[in-house]
Amino acid sequence: MGHAWTFTFADVYARKMRLMGKEVLFPMGWDAFGLPAENYAIKTGIKPQIITKKNIDTFKNQMKNLELSFDWDREVNTTDPSYYRWTQWIFLQMFKHGLAYKSATPVGWCPSCKIVLANEEIVNDKCERCGTPAEERIQKQWVLRITSYADRLDKELDTVDYSDHIKTAQRNWIGRKEGAIIDFSGIKIFTTRPETISGATFVALSPNHPLAGKIKTVINPINQKEIPVFVDEYVLDSVGTGAIMGVPAHDERDMAFAKKHNLPVIDVLNSPNSSNLSNWPNLIAYTPKTIYHLRDWIFSRQHYWGEPTPMIFCEQCHSKGITWWQTEEGKNFKPLFNPQEPEHFDNKENPVDLAGWFPMKEEDLPLTLPDVEKYQPSDDGTSPLAAIKNWIRRACPVCGEAAIGETDVMPNWAGSSWYYIRYCDPKNETHLSDESHMAHWLPVDLYLGGAEHMVLHLLYSRFWHKFLNDIKVAPGIEPYRSRRHHGMILAENGSKMSKSKGNVINPNDIVLKYGADVVRTYLCFIGPFDQTMPWNTKGIEGVRRFYKKVEAIYQSKNKIAKDTTPHLKAKLAQTIKRVGESVDNLKHNTAVAALMEFTNEWEKSGTLSSDDAQKFLTMLSIFAPSAAEALLKALPAEALAKAWPTATESDLQVATATIVISINGKPRSTLEISSQKANLLDKDEVVNMAKKDERVSHHLAGEHIKNIIYVPGKILNFVTG
Ligand code: ANZ
Ligand code: ZN
């Protein structure tokens, strides 16, 4: 139901854009590699290829039932070799440009299942499958140097229109901190607050710091005071230099530590000497330094159901120390980054060694997954592919000797990092996408995604895009011009819908019961796109009644006439404005409310011309395509113009005249009438309209009307007594 909701929201938006005459690319695809399919294959013995196909058919069927107007000609599937051929191609470019390196990194390990655990398989520090506490292991893996783009990934957020919390989530994950490195008697500390240095009363090192336990005191360079050195776990290994200056007066963690160890607290910000705080750069030596929370991206998975990594390892070339950049082909290649020295690489014990690792020839892609019988990763921590001997056996592209293919596959983030590029030109067989198509469509104008896409998926695809732009493959520095993220639909009692709770609502069942129009409209009406709201059966019944009412109006003989009554003319103009603005701002719920209000007015009194009745249906059609089309038949054929209606300024202006209705001089209500019409209306007509007003009729009930004064178009006053 969550997917039904968000896709319906997007569909309504896309339909409106089409009616406005825009060229719309509204695609759908399947990002289908990953663990769920693989785990299911292990459990049932059914090939992931078959499971995936079956699931796609089911989803597609649900989407068609909901009348989602995707451009099915552009459908992509990340598990299709014609697609992952280009995912592999991008990986090769990254390798050649020095952005992919192989490095020993810690991975999760389940000692009971004897398999490497991806981060997403470790839940509360335990193996997701069997619950055994996960251990750590060092394993050589492919790593992508996303840190080389950290600065741009942060700064260039200024160029896009994302909701604030998406930008904040990106910035927090990147974790850019500007500061300084300052030397305390040979210990280099990192601080973001160098101006507080005269308040530094101690230094602390992380337990893994090479000088931990070796130095007891150091000199504070700003005042030459001797201060103690501690080793404590609150200083993290992987942040800055793994050493800090402790300023208890201005840092909570330092304060807690100082209290425990009885260390002096010197307030430097509020003391009489604080005026020379800004002078610190002239008094000590320091190195400006920017650090990031972002780490390089571990890109290997010891699994089956992923893109095979198109790399070959040759033992002979490795022992001779030959890297690809020393080969004939590699010598002529100008990498953007130095392959041997990743910029923010901090794994000193395991330097990068790419000797013997060679990219497959691009013309040999795709490197397809072999058919296997067993999907279980092997108990030595290698991927199931390692057991397929004739698949891993390759010839070294450099020396021709026997070599082996990489058996780790890519993470499921790989294919989803660039699908928006493929949507521009999904069937291209010679390029990932043709330049002219990309220039035409990119960047993506609007991306609607869930909170789960807000951090990693977004960051990864922005990284890939920037790289593809750097190597002149894709246009622009950012893939998405604007992004909004959606909330969630809960079960009727406010709990999360989940299979185990048995409270899942299947869109197909609901569509069968109510029809796609009612379900779509209800999904839009349930609330704003970015909120989390419970499903409400009463609400959907209300929408059903609304359509009954609309149907009755169109079928009655007296609601569509030659002319539109002026108050409806004005109301329609307002409705057009409100529906348009609401949908543009993804406030579909207020758009539906406006259509309902209009329907109520129309039902109460007045007629619409068939042209105006058609305009109303056009607005309705983005929510309820079938109903709108069926009701069009009630109109004469010439009323078939299919374009999004516009409210003319004069129609809207007409709407603004207000007649104040008073009783004995006390304003009780107002009548909104077209100003032109207000001048034409005679007193009796205005009195009749006023008497229909609930508040007015309430105050007049049982009263004797002595006199009625009317100032045309302005005031109507009842005098009683
Ligand atoms: C002195 C200081 C004074 C700091 C002050 C903060 C406030 P934030 O604050 O989140 O931007 N730091 C540096 N390296 C660290 C490590 N390896 N482990 C734990 N903490 C570390 O983070 C920057 C601050 O975190 C740095 O600035 C440092 O403490 C601490 F009034 O230095 B500060
Ligand atoms: Zn070789």
Tab-separated table of C-alpha atoms and ligand atoms in Angstrom, residues 177 190-193 196 234-237 239-245 247 250-251 253-254, ligand 1:
chain	number	residue	atom	x	y	z
A	177	LYS	CA	34.266	19.650	9.818
A	190	PHE	CA	42.496	17.949	15.674
A	191	THR	CA	40.107	20.644	16.836
A	192	THR	CA	37.239	22.598	15.348
A	193	ARG	CA	37.627	25.220	18.086
A	196	THR	CA	39.748	27.865	22.839
A	234	TYR	CA	35.957	8.677	24.170
A	235	VAL	CA	38.618	9.755	21.736
A	236	LEU	CA	37.792	7.922	18.532
A	237	ASP	CA	40.339	6.239	16.364
A	239	VAL	CA	38.171	10.868	13.673
A	240	GLY	CA	40.729	13.565	12.951
A	241	THR	CA	44.110	12.491	14.307
A	242	GLY	CA	42.803	10.254	17.087
A	243	ALA	CA	44.024	12.852	19.593
A	244	ILE	CA	42.315	15.860	21.172
A	245	MET	CA	43.061	18.829	23.346
A	247	VAL	CA	38.862	22.078	26.870
A	250	HIS	CA	33.606	24.568	26.405
A	251	ASP	CA	33.116	20.922	25.552
A	253	ARG	CA	32.655	15.447	26.894
A	254	ASP	CA	35.877	17.115	28.049
B	1	ANZ	C1	38.696	21.540	21.299
B	1	ANZ	C2	37.287	21.905	21.498
B	1	ANZ	C3	36.783	22.932	22.277
B	1	ANZ	C4	36.422	21.123	20.765
B	1	ANZ	C5	35.410	23.111	22.306
B	1	ANZ	C6	35.067	21.251	20.764
B	1	ANZ	C7	34.569	22.259	21.576
B	1	ANZ	P1	32.371	18.740	16.650
B	1	ANZ	O1	32.427	19.498	17.942
B	1	ANZ	O2	31.215	17.759	16.612
B	1	ANZ	O3	32.461	19.595	15.438
B	1	ANZ	N1	37.487	15.665	18.525
B	1	ANZ	C8	38.502	15.770	17.652
B	1	ANZ	N2	38.995	14.566	17.348
B	1	ANZ	C9	38.286	13.678	18.046
B	1	ANZ	C10	38.330	12.266	18.174
B	1	ANZ	N3	39.245	11.539	17.509
B	1	ANZ	N4	37.445	11.656	18.974
B	1	ANZ	C11	36.527	12.383	19.677
B	1	ANZ	N5	36.464	13.716	19.621
B	1	ANZ	C12	37.305	14.355	18.803
B	1	ANZ	O4	33.668	17.810	16.626
B	1	ANZ	C13	34.933	18.397	16.628
B	1	ANZ	C14	35.516	18.290	18.000
B	1	ANZ	O5	35.536	16.927	18.396
B	1	ANZ	C15	36.931	18.784	18.056
B	1	ANZ	O6	37.031	20.126	18.513
B	1	ANZ	C16	37.477	17.983	19.228
B	1	ANZ	O7	37.151	18.742	20.354
B	1	ANZ	C17	36.692	16.702	19.178
B	1	ANZ	F1	34.924	24.089	23.068
B	1	ANZ	O8	38.642	20.576	20.213
B	1	ANZ	B1	37.269	20.123	19.947
